[in-house]
PDB file of C-alpha atoms and ligand atoms in Angstrom:
ATOM      1  CA  MET O  24     -64.774-114.103 109.394  1.00 65.00           C
ATOM      2  CA  SER O  25     -62.393-113.281 112.228  1.00 90.00           C
ATOM      3  CA  ALA O  26     -60.856-116.633 113.147  1.00 98.00           C
ATOM      4  CA  GLU O  27     -57.629-117.889 111.618  1.00 98.00           C
ATOM      5  CA  LEU O  28     -58.021-121.341 110.047  1.00 98.00           C
ATOM      6  CA  ILE O  29     -55.837-124.144 111.383  1.00 98.00           C
ATOM      7  CA  SER O  30     -55.316-126.353 108.345  1.00 98.00           C
ATOM      8  CA  GLY O  31     -54.765-129.953 109.386  1.00 98.00           C
ATOM      9  CA  LYS O  32     -54.545-130.772 105.705  1.00 98.00           C
ATOM     10  CA  ALA O  33     -51.504-128.541 105.244  1.00 98.00           C
ATOM     11  CA  VAL O  34     -49.753-129.750 108.423  1.00 98.00           C
ATOM     12  CA  ALA O  35     -50.500-133.378 107.518  1.00 98.00           C
ATOM     13  CA  GLU O  36     -49.046-132.920 104.049  1.00 97.00           C
ATOM     14  CA  GLN O  37     -45.893-131.359 105.455  1.00 97.00           C
ATOM     15  CA  MET O  38     -45.436-134.137 108.028  1.00 98.00           C
ATOM     16  CA  GLN O  39     -46.164-136.891 105.523  1.00 98.00           C
ATOM     17  CA  ASN O  40     -43.540-135.467 103.164  1.00 97.00           C
ATOM     18  CA  GLU O  41     -41.034-135.677 106.009  1.00 97.00           C
ATOM     19  CA  PHE O  42     -42.037-139.317 106.614  1.00 98.00           C
ATOM     20  CA  VAL O  43     -41.284-140.248 102.979  1.00 98.00           C
ATOM     21  CA  SER O  44     -37.560-139.646 103.495  1.00 97.00           C
ATOM     22  CA  GLU O  45     -37.626-141.236 106.964  1.00 97.00           C
ATOM     23  CA  VAL O  46     -39.131-144.434 105.544  1.00 98.00           C
ATOM     24  CA  SER O  47     -36.730-144.625 102.615  1.00 98.00           C
ATOM     25  CA  GLU O  48     -33.819-144.167 105.021  1.00 97.00           C
ATOM     26  CA  LEU O  49     -35.137-147.018 107.181  1.00 97.00           C
ATOM     27  CA  LYS O  50     -35.280-149.201 104.086  1.00 97.00           C
ATOM     28  CA  GLU O  51     -31.856-148.260 102.779  1.00 97.00           C
ATOM     29  CA  LYS O  52     -29.908-148.272 106.044  1.00 97.00           C
ATOM     30  CA  HIS O  53     -31.643-151.056 107.908  1.00 97.00           C
ATOM     31  CA  GLY O  54     -33.551-153.020 105.250  1.00 97.00           C
ATOM     32  CA  VAL O  55     -36.793-152.461 107.149  1.00 97.00           C
ATOM     33  CA  GLN O  56     -40.029-151.358 105.501  1.00 98.00           C
ATOM     34  CA  PRO O  57     -42.605-150.300 108.107  1.00 98.00           C
ATOM     35  CA  CYS O  58     -45.719-152.463 107.763  1.00 98.00           C
ATOM     36  CA  LEU O  59     -49.206-151.715 109.053  1.00 98.00           C
ATOM     37  CA  ALA O  60     -51.948-154.362 109.249  1.00 98.00           C
ATOM     38  CA  VAL O  61     -55.488-152.982 109.305  1.00 98.00           C
ATOM     39  CA  ILE O  62     -58.477-155.137 110.200  1.00 98.00           C
ATOM     40  CA  LEU O  63     -61.976-154.034 109.234  1.00 98.00           C
ATOM     41  CA  VAL O  64     -64.955-156.095 110.357  1.00 98.00           C
ATOM     42  CA  GLY O  65     -68.299-155.273 108.753  1.00 97.00           C
ATOM     43  CA  GLU O  66     -69.380-152.569 106.339  1.00 95.00           C
ATOM     44  CA  ASP O  67     -69.672-149.392 108.395  1.00 94.00           C
ATOM     45  CA  PRO O  68     -69.436-146.676 105.691  1.00 91.00           C
ATOM     46  CA  ALA O  69     -67.351-144.231 107.776  1.00 91.00           C
ATOM     47  CA  SER O  70     -64.914-147.021 108.714  1.00 95.00           C
ATOM     48  CA  GLN O  71     -64.566-147.987 105.059  1.00 95.00           C
ATOM     49  CA  VAL O  72     -63.585-144.400 104.196  1.00 93.00           C
ATOM     50  CA  TYR O  73     -61.028-144.300 107.054  1.00 93.00           C
ATOM     51  CA  VAL O  74     -59.491-147.614 106.020  1.00 96.00           C
ATOM     52  CA  LYS O  75     -59.285-146.515 102.396  1.00 96.00           C
ATOM     53  CA  ASN O  76     -57.572-143.247 103.414  1.00 95.00           C
ATOM     54  CA  LYS O  77     -55.124-145.165 105.604  1.00 96.00           C
ATOM     55  CA  GLY O  78     -54.169-147.293 102.592  1.00 97.00           C
ATOM     56  CA  ILE O  79     -53.609-144.174 100.479  1.00 97.00           C
ATOM     57  CA  ALA O  80     -51.390-142.586 103.161  1.00 97.00           C
ATOM     58  CA  CYS O  81     -49.329-145.783 103.478  1.00 98.00           C
ATOM     59  CA  GLN O  82     -48.786-145.903  99.758  1.00 98.00           C
ATOM     60  CA  LYS O  83     -47.736-142.248  99.621  1.00 97.00           C
ATOM     61  CA  ILE O  84     -45.215-142.648 102.438  1.00 98.00           C
ATOM     62  CA  GLY O  85     -43.857-146.041 101.443  1.00 98.00           C
ATOM     63  CA  VAL O  86     -45.337-147.946 104.392  1.00 98.00           C
ATOM     64  CA  LYS O  87     -46.465-151.463 103.495  1.00 98.00           C
ATOM     65  CA  SER O  88     -50.173-151.855 104.086  1.00 98.00           C
ATOM     66  CA  LEU O  89     -51.982-155.138 104.731  1.00 98.00           C
ATOM     67  CA  GLU O  90     -55.771-155.058 104.794  1.00 98.00           C
ATOM     68  CA  PHE O  91     -57.991-157.723 106.300  1.00 98.00           C
ATOM     69  CA  ARG O  92     -61.667-157.163 105.488  1.00 98.00           C
ATOM     70  CA  LYS O  93     -64.047-159.503 107.287  1.00 98.00           C
ATOM     71  CA  PRO O  94     -67.849-159.873 107.149  1.00 98.00           C
ATOM     72  CA  ALA O  95     -70.052-158.318 109.870  1.00 98.00           C
ATOM     73  CA  ASP O  96     -70.757-161.781 111.370  1.00 98.00           C
ATOM     74  CA  PHE O  97     -67.043-162.664 111.722  1.00 98.00           C
ATOM     75  CA  PRO O  98     -66.710-164.518 115.054  1.00 98.00           C
ATOM     76  CA  GLU O  99     -64.883-162.855 117.951  1.00 98.00           C
ATOM     77  CA  ALA O 100     -62.626-165.886 118.449  1.00 98.00           C
ATOM     78  CA  ASP O 101     -61.519-165.766 114.791  1.00 98.00           C
ATOM     79  CA  LEU O 102     -60.766-162.061 115.083  1.00 98.00           C
ATOM     80  CA  ILE O 103     -58.606-162.640 118.155  1.00 98.00           C
ATOM     81  CA  GLN O 104     -56.856-165.479 116.364  1.00 98.00           C
ATOM     82  CA  LEU O 105     -56.100-163.149 113.427  1.00 98.00           C
ATOM     83  CA  VAL O 106     -54.699-160.523 115.816  1.00 98.00           C
ATOM     84  CA  GLU O 107     -52.504-163.169 117.452  1.00 98.00           C
ATOM     85  CA  GLN O 108     -51.230-164.347 114.098  1.00 98.00           C
ATOM     86  CA  LEU O 109     -50.233-160.738 113.303  1.00 98.00           C
ATOM     87  CA  ASN O 110     -48.678-160.381 116.774  1.00 98.00           C
ATOM     88  CA  HIS O 111     -46.332-163.234 115.884  1.00 98.00           C
ATOM     89  CA  ASP O 112     -45.539-162.042 112.355  1.00 98.00           C
ATOM     90  CA  ALA O 113     -42.159-160.281 112.537  1.00 97.00           C
ATOM     91  CA  ALA O 114     -42.804-158.516 109.221  1.00 97.00           C
ATOM     92  CA  VAL O 115     -45.819-156.680 110.728  1.00 98.00           C
ATOM     93  CA  HIS O 116     -44.930-153.660 112.875  1.00 98.00           C
ATOM     94  CA  GLY O 117     -48.314-152.109 113.569  1.00 98.00           C
ATOM     95  CA  ILE O 118     -51.780-153.600 114.056  1.00 98.00           C
ATOM     96  CA  LEU O 119     -54.965-151.573 113.886  1.00 98.00           C
ATOM     97  CA  VAL O 120     -58.449-152.963 114.443  1.00 98.00           C
ATOM     98  CA  GLN O 121     -60.906-150.440 113.066  1.00 98.00           C
ATOM     99  CA  LEU O 122     -63.573-149.377 115.572  1.00 96.00           C
ATOM    100  CA  PRO O 123     -66.466-149.620 116.109  1.00 96.00           C
ATOM    101  CA  LEU O 124     -66.696-153.406 115.946  1.00 98.00           C
ATOM    102  CA  PRO O 125     -70.020-155.224 115.401  1.00 97.00           C
ATOM    103  CA  LYS O 126     -72.054-155.630 118.583  1.00 97.00           C
ATOM    104  CA  HIS O 127     -71.370-159.359 119.060  1.00 98.00           C
ATOM    105  CA  ILE O 128     -67.652-158.653 119.514  1.00 98.00           C
ATOM    106  CA  ASN O 129     -66.236-157.502 122.860  1.00 98.00           C
ATOM    107  CA  GLU O 130     -64.090-154.528 121.852  1.00 97.00           C
ATOM    108  CA  THR O 131     -62.040-154.513 125.065  1.00 96.00           C
ATOM    109  CA  LYS O 132     -61.141-158.170 124.648  1.00 98.00           C
ATOM    110  CA  VAL O 133     -59.871-157.503 121.120  1.00 98.00           C
ATOM    111  CA  LEU O 134     -57.877-154.416 122.163  1.00 97.00           C
ATOM    112  CA  TYR O 135     -56.240-156.453 124.948  1.00 97.00           C
ATOM    113  CA  ALA O 136     -55.167-159.020 122.346  1.00 98.00           C
ATOM    114  CA  VAL O 137     -52.985-156.584 120.355  1.00 98.00           C
ATOM    115  CA  ARG O 138     -49.332-156.716 121.430  1.00 98.00           C
ATOM    116  CA  PRO O 139     -48.585-153.379 123.159  1.00 98.00           C
ATOM    117  CA  ASP O 140     -45.451-152.821 121.064  1.00 98.00           C
ATOM    118  CA  LYS O 141     -47.514-153.162 117.858  1.00 98.00           C
ATOM    119  CA  ASP O 142     -50.431-151.122 119.194  1.00 98.00           C
ATOM    120  CA  VAL O 143     -50.137-148.119 116.867  1.00 98.00           C
ATOM    121  CA  ASP O 144     -53.615-146.951 117.969  1.00 98.00           C
ATOM    122  CA  GLY O 145     -52.442-146.618 121.581  1.00 98.00           C
ATOM    123  CA  PHE O 146     -55.612-148.359 122.782  1.00 98.00           C
ATOM    124  CA  HIS O 147     -54.119-151.297 124.713  1.00 98.00           C
ATOM    125  CA  PRO O 148     -54.520-150.774 128.482  1.00 97.00           C
ATOM    126  CA  VAL O 149     -50.722-150.897 128.885  1.00 98.00           C
ATOM    127  CA  ASN O 150     -50.373-147.953 126.508  1.00 98.00           C
ATOM    128  CA  VAL O 151     -53.326-146.144 128.084  1.00 98.00           C
ATOM    129  CA  GLY O 152     -51.605-146.553 131.466  1.00 98.00           C
ATOM    130  CA  LYS O 153     -48.250-145.360 130.115  1.00 98.00           C
ATOM    131  CA  LEU O 154     -49.947-142.246 128.771  1.00 98.00           C
ATOM    132  CA  MET O 155     -51.449-141.581 132.190  1.00 98.00           C
ATOM    133  CA  ILE O 156     -48.053-141.656 133.927  1.00 98.00           C
ATOM    134  CA  GLY O 157     -46.333-139.559 131.254  1.00 97.00           C
ATOM    135  CA  GLU O 158     -44.407-142.486 129.711  1.00 97.00           C
ATOM    136  CA  ALA O 159     -46.389-142.876 126.483  1.00 97.00           C
ATOM    137  CA  GLU O 160     -44.831-144.860 123.673  1.00 95.00           C
ATOM    138  CA  PHE O 161     -47.794-144.726 121.277  1.00 98.00           C
ATOM    139  CA  LEU O 162     -50.150-141.801 121.706  1.00 98.00           C
ATOM    140  CA  PRO O 163     -53.636-142.431 120.326  1.00 98.00           C
ATOM    141  CA  CYS O 164     -53.728-140.884 116.864  1.00 98.00           C
ATOM    142  CA  THR O 165     -56.543-138.326 117.004  1.00 98.00           C
ATOM    143  CA  PRO O 166     -55.445-136.787 120.334  1.00 98.00           C
ATOM    144  CA  ALA O 167     -51.808-136.798 119.175  1.00 98.00           C
ATOM    145  CA  GLY O 168     -52.894-134.989 116.006  1.00 98.00           C
ATOM    146  CA  ILE O 169     -54.755-132.389 118.062  1.00 98.00           C
ATOM    147  CA  GLN O 170     -51.684-131.723 120.209  1.00 98.00           C
ATOM    148  CA  GLU O 171     -49.552-131.361 117.071  1.00 98.00           C
ATOM    149  CA  LEU O 172     -52.026-128.841 115.615  1.00 98.00           C
ATOM    150  CA  LEU O 173     -51.962-126.805 118.825  1.00 98.00           C
ATOM    151  CA  ILE O 174     -48.151-126.749 118.827  1.00 98.00           C
ATOM    152  CA  ARG O 175     -47.782-125.952 115.136  1.00 97.00           C
ATOM    153  CA  SER O 176     -50.453-123.235 115.199  1.00 97.00           C
ATOM    154  CA  GLY O 177     -48.566-121.479 117.998  1.00 98.00           C
ATOM    155  CA  THR O 178     -51.345-122.007 120.552  1.00 98.00           C
ATOM    156  CA  GLU O 179     -49.889-121.796 124.069  1.00 98.00           C
ATOM    157  CA  THR O 180     -50.996-124.761 126.156  1.00 98.00           C
ATOM    158  CA  LYS O 181     -48.914-124.043 129.260  1.00 98.00           C
ATOM    159  CA  GLY O 182     -51.282-122.793 131.959  1.00 98.00           C
ATOM    160  CA  ALA O 183     -54.134-122.586 129.438  1.00 98.00           C
ATOM    161  CA  GLU O 184     -57.702-123.436 130.371  1.00 99.00           C
ATOM    162  CA  VAL O 185     -58.608-126.374 128.162  1.00 99.00           C
ATOM    163  CA  VAL O 186     -62.170-127.617 127.997  1.00 99.00           C
ATOM    164  CA  VAL O 187     -62.838-130.952 126.292  1.00 99.00           C
ATOM    165  CA  VAL O 188     -66.410-131.748 125.281  1.00 98.00           C
ATOM    166  CA  GLY O 189     -66.754-135.547 125.130  1.00 98.00           C
ATOM    167  CA  ARG O 190     -65.345-138.366 127.243  1.00 98.00           C
ATOM    168  CA  SER O 191     -64.721-141.149 124.727  1.00 98.00           C
ATOM    169  CA  ASN O 192     -61.779-143.510 125.143  1.00 97.00           C
ATOM    170  CA  ILE O 193     -60.599-142.612 121.624  1.00 97.00           C
ATOM    171  CA  VAL O 194     -60.562-138.812 121.926  1.00 98.00           C
ATOM    172  CA  GLY O 195     -61.990-137.065 124.999  1.00 98.00           C
ATOM    173  CA  LYS O 196     -60.246-138.907 127.816  1.00 98.00           C
ATOM    174  CA  PRO O 197     -56.829-139.290 126.121  1.00 98.00           C
ATOM    175  CA  ILE O 198     -56.597-135.677 124.884  1.00 98.00           C
ATOM    176  CA  ALA O 199     -57.401-134.495 128.410  1.00 98.00           C
ATOM    177  CA  MET O 200     -54.679-136.773 129.787  1.00 98.00           C
ATOM    178  CA  ILE O 201     -52.125-135.635 127.184  1.00 98.00           C
ATOM    179  CA  LEU O 202     -52.703-131.929 127.778  1.00 98.00           C
ATOM    180  CA  CYS O 203     -52.473-132.106 131.565  1.00 98.00           C
ATOM    181  CA  GLN O 204     -49.049-133.810 131.545  1.00 98.00           C
ATOM    182  CA  LYS O 205     -46.041-131.922 132.856  1.00 98.00           C
ATOM    183  CA  GLN O 206     -44.545-131.808 129.361  1.00 96.00           C
ATOM    184  CA  LYS O 207     -43.877-129.546 126.395  1.00 96.00           C
ATOM    185  CA  GLY O 208     -47.043-128.901 124.386  1.00 98.00           C
ATOM    186  CA  ALA O 209     -49.130-129.698 127.473  1.00 98.00           C
ATOM    187  CA  ASP O 210     -49.135-128.283 131.054  1.00 98.00           C
ATOM    188  CA  ALA O 211     -52.744-127.153 130.717  1.00 98.00           C
ATOM    189  CA  THR O 212     -55.591-127.048 133.228  1.00 98.00           C
ATOM    190  CA  VAL O 213     -58.152-129.435 131.791  1.00 98.00           C
ATOM    191  CA  THR O 214     -61.901-129.836 132.278  1.00 98.00           C
ATOM    192  CA  ILE O 215     -63.852-132.680 130.691  1.00 98.00           C
ATOM    193  CA  CYS O 216     -67.525-132.029 129.902  1.00 98.00           C
ATOM    194  CA  HIS O 217     -69.973-134.729 128.833  1.00 98.00           C
ATOM    195  CA  THR O 218     -73.641-135.510 128.378  1.00 97.00           C
ATOM    196  CA  ARG O 219     -74.350-135.205 132.112  1.00 98.00           C
ATOM    197  CA  THR O 220     -72.518-131.890 132.568  1.00 98.00           C
ATOM    198  CA  LYS O 221     -74.703-129.163 134.074  1.00 98.00           C
ATOM    199  CA  ASP O 222     -74.597-125.813 132.301  1.00 98.00           C
ATOM    200  CA  MET O 223     -72.115-126.761 129.568  1.00 98.00           C
ATOM    201  CA  LYS O 224     -71.829-123.163 128.394  1.00 98.00           C
ATOM    202  CA  SER O 225     -70.428-121.990 131.746  1.00 98.00           C
ATOM    203  CA  HIS O 226     -67.479-124.334 131.130  1.00 98.00           C
ATOM    204  CA  THR O 227     -66.933-123.827 127.391  1.00 98.00           C
ATOM    205  CA  LYS O 228     -67.032-120.029 127.799  1.00 98.00           C
ATOM    206  CA  ARG O 229     -63.954-120.231 130.072  1.00 98.00           C
ATOM    207  CA  ALA O 230     -61.862-122.183 127.602  1.00 99.00           C
ATOM    208  CA  ASP O 231     -58.735-120.727 126.018  1.00 99.00           C
ATOM    209  CA  ILE O 232     -58.652-123.979 124.054  1.00 99.00           C
ATOM    210  CA  LEU O 233     -61.943-125.718 123.335  1.00 99.00           C
ATOM    211  CA  ILE O 234     -61.781-129.276 122.000  1.00 99.00           C
ATOM    212  CA  VAL O 235     -65.091-130.655 120.801  1.00 99.00           C
ATOM    213  CA  ALA O 236     -65.603-134.393 120.313  1.00 98.00           C
ATOM    214  CA  ALA O 237     -69.254-134.526 121.302  1.00 98.00           C
ATOM    215  CA  GLY O 238     -70.445-136.917 118.595  1.00 97.00           C
ATOM    216  CA  LYS O 239     -73.295-134.514 117.818  1.00 97.00           C
ATOM    217  CA  PRO O 240     -73.474-132.130 114.843  1.00 97.00           C
ATOM    218  CA  LYS O 241     -73.073-128.427 115.707  1.00 97.00           C
ATOM    219  CA  ALA O 242     -73.248-129.112 119.475  1.00 98.00           C
ATOM    220  CA  VAL O 243     -71.118-126.035 120.204  1.00 98.00           C
ATOM    221  CA  THR O 244     -72.250-122.663 118.874  1.00 98.00           C
ATOM    222  CA  GLY O 245     -70.548-119.272 118.785  1.00 98.00           C
ATOM    223  CA  ASP O 246     -72.278-118.021 121.949  1.00 98.00           C
ATOM    224  CA  MET O 247     -70.572-120.835 123.922  1.00 98.00           C
ATOM    225  CA  ILE O 248     -67.048-119.738 122.931  1.00 98.00           C
ATOM    226  CA  LYS O 249     -64.711-117.294 124.668  1.00 98.00           C
ATOM    227  CA  PRO O 250     -63.656-114.538 122.240  1.00 98.00           C
ATOM    228  CA  GLY O 251     -60.219-115.320 120.803  1.00 98.00           C
ATOM    229  CA  ALA O 252     -60.236-118.988 121.890  1.00 98.00           C
ATOM    230  CA  THR O 253     -58.669-121.762 119.829  1.00 98.00           C
ATOM    231  CA  VAL O 254     -61.393-124.206 118.769  1.00 99.00           C
ATOM    232  CA  ILE O 255     -60.573-127.752 117.695  1.00 99.00           C
ATOM    233  CA  ASP O 256     -63.484-129.589 116.068  1.00 98.00           C
ATOM    234  CA  VAL O 257     -63.082-133.367 116.088  1.00 98.00           C
ATOM    235  CA  GLY O 258     -66.563-134.186 114.739  1.00 97.00           C
ATOM    236  CA  VAL O 259     -67.323-135.562 111.305  1.00 95.00           C
ATOM    237  CA  ASN O 260     -71.048-135.730 110.600  1.00 95.00           C
ATOM    238  CA  ARG O 261     -72.585-136.527 107.256  1.00 92.00           C
ATOM    239  CA  LEU O 262     -75.736-134.449 106.897  1.00 91.00           C
ATOM    240  CA  GLU O 263     -77.902-134.073 103.796  1.00 91.00           C
ATOM    241  CA  SER O 264     -76.350-130.634 103.359  1.00 89.00           C
ATOM    242  CA  GLY O 265     -72.837-132.172 103.420  1.00 91.00           C
ATOM    243  CA  LEU O 266     -70.096-132.764 106.000  1.00 93.00           C
ATOM    244  CA  CYS O 267     -70.144-130.807 109.233  1.00 96.00           C
ATOM    245  CA  GLY O 268     -68.350-130.900 112.547  1.00 98.00           C
ATOM    246  CA  ASP O 269     -69.509-130.891 116.159  1.00 98.00           C
ATOM    247  CA  VAL O 270     -68.999-127.110 116.146  1.00 98.00           C
ATOM    248  CA  ASP O 271     -71.306-124.710 114.324  1.00 98.00           C
ATOM    249  CA  PHE O 272     -68.556-123.283 112.129  1.00 97.00           C
ATOM    250  CA  GLU O 273     -70.576-120.302 110.865  1.00 97.00           C
ATOM    251  CA  THR O 274     -71.190-118.782 114.306  1.00 98.00           C
ATOM    252  CA  ALA O 275     -67.972-120.089 115.909  1.00 98.00           C
ATOM    253  CA  LYS O 276     -65.623-118.503 113.364  1.00 98.00           C
ATOM    254  CA  GLU O 277     -66.926-115.043 114.277  1.00 98.00           C
ATOM    255  CA  VAL O 278     -65.866-115.463 117.924  1.00 98.00           C
ATOM    256  CA  ALA O 279     -62.862-117.817 117.930  1.00 98.00           C
ATOM    257  CA  GLY O 280     -59.275-116.690 117.410  1.00 98.00           C
ATOM    258  CA  LYS O 281     -58.319-119.890 115.609  1.00 98.00           C
ATOM    259  CA  ILE O 282     -60.462-122.782 114.423  1.00 98.00           C
ATOM    260  CA  THR O 283     -60.095-126.090 112.589  1.00 98.00           C
ATOM    261  CA  PRO O 284     -62.357-126.648 109.570  1.00 98.00           C
ATOM    262  CA  VAL O 285     -64.310-129.848 108.827  1.00 97.00           C
ATOM    263  CA  PRO O 286     -63.153-131.421 106.588  1.00 96.00           C
ATOM    264  CA  GLY O 287     -59.437-130.596 106.448  1.00 97.00           C
ATOM    265  CA  GLY O 288     -58.852-130.090 110.166  1.00 98.00           C
ATOM    266  CA  VAL O 289     -58.297-132.926 112.632  1.00 98.00           C
ATOM    267  CA  GLY O 290     -59.140-135.746 110.160  1.00 96.00           C
ATOM    268  CA  PRO O 291     -55.933-135.696 108.068  1.00 97.00           C
ATOM    269  CA  MET O 292     -53.887-135.444 111.279  1.00 98.00           C
ATOM    270  CA  THR O 293     -55.258-138.722 112.667  1.00 97.00           C
ATOM    271  CA  ILE O 294     -53.915-140.674 109.710  1.00 97.00           C
ATOM    272  CA  THR O 295     -50.627-138.784 109.824  1.00 98.00           C
ATOM    273  CA  MET O 296     -50.088-139.705 113.479  1.00 98.00           C
ATOM    274  CA  LEU O 297     -50.910-143.315 112.631  1.00 98.00           C
ATOM    275  CA  MET O 298     -48.103-143.219 110.086  1.00 98.00           C
ATOM    276  CA  LYS O 299     -45.808-141.711 112.738  1.00 98.00           C
ATOM    277  CA  ASN O 300     -46.655-144.512 115.182  1.00 98.00           C
ATOM    278  CA  THR O 301     -46.150-147.180 112.519  1.00 98.00           C
ATOM    279  CA  ILE O 302     -42.679-145.844 111.685  1.00 98.00           C
ATOM    280  CA  LYS O 303     -41.929-145.720 115.415  1.00 98.00           C
ATOM    281  CA  ALA O 304     -43.072-149.346 115.827  1.00 98.00           C
ATOM    282  CA  ALA O 305     -40.742-150.383 112.995  1.00 98.00           C
ATOM    283  CA  ARG O 306     -37.865-148.482 114.637  1.00 97.00           C
ATOM    284  CA  LEU O 307     -38.577-150.232 117.946  1.00 96.00           C
ATOM    285  CA  THR O 308     -37.803-153.589 116.335  1.00 95.00           C
ATOM    286  CA  LEU O 309     -34.287-152.340 115.464  1.00 94.00           C
ATOM    287  CA  LYS O 310     -33.550-151.900 119.152  1.00 84.00           C
ATOM    288  CA  LYS O 311     -34.472-155.484 119.970  1.00 74.00           C
TER     289      LYS O 311
HETATM  290  N1  LIG C  17     -62.516-145.416 114.760  1.00 62.32           N
HETATM  291  C1  LIG C  17     -62.568-144.068 114.843  1.00 62.32           C
HETATM  292  N2  LIG C  17     -61.353-143.562 115.131  1.00 62.32           N
HETATM  293  C2  LIG C  17     -60.519-144.620 115.242  1.00 62.32           C
HETATM  294  C3  LIG C  17     -59.127-144.737 115.518  1.00 62.32           C
HETATM  295  O1  LIG C  17     -58.405-143.757 115.746  1.00 62.32           O
HETATM  296  N3  LIG C  17     -58.639-145.994 115.518  1.00 62.32           N
HETATM  297  C4  LIG C  17     -59.414-147.092 115.289  1.00 62.32           C
HETATM  298  N4  LIG C  17     -58.848-148.278 115.340  1.00 62.32           N
HETATM  299  N5  LIG C  17     -60.698-147.018 115.041  1.00 62.32           N
HETATM  300  C5  LIG C  17     -61.249-145.781 115.007  1.00 62.32           C
END
């Protein structure tokens, strides 16, 4: 194995330990306990794991966690009403609606309903727009976690060729937008590849930083990677043989300079950045 491992697990632990003291200070000095409300509709197994892990992180850090679990046939109007109730609840600082939602619910409509200053996911169009113009208040959690891993692993982004595989609203598009900003930990030249990209390998091979959120197990193999590149694997796929990413770790690790493992790479960072946004949302209320 030649590549250095970028341990999201270790970085997440370090950051979460820092948050413990930040939260207790907020409580002691200002009498405010950050509070995150999570809504889960349906029984998607992956979503259930995420929601459970969010609860564990909240407990560890001292963030109050409210969970609303609703059946798969929960009506859209009732979901929006629940979001609005949480919008008006001054004790709730962050609201997260776990995605994907069941097919009968219009996801965009629900994301629009979350108050932008409680939108710890960074999915409301106001926050998406702020990110685009370099004025982000809440960065979406997975892309924010990726940027943090790049910074903390000493990967230079300034002037780097970044190739993102995947164009989802949750990962691909926002990470591309974050890394092309004229800002510290960004300033990269970014290419987005997707399912209609011709000759994917000709793009990935140029990447100093390759970010893979393809939604397909082992979509990127070692022969598609530039020697010495930093490879960030966002995928989590449950195969019979166990968990694997969207990168073929076995062949990729022989070519890459640095690589994130699955599990223990990007995953723990997503939850950590959610905690960061929730604390930030609680702080925002002090200014009002
Ligand atoms: N589903 C997969 N990732 C995410 C995320 O970051 N936030 C929400 N709300 N749902 C998700």
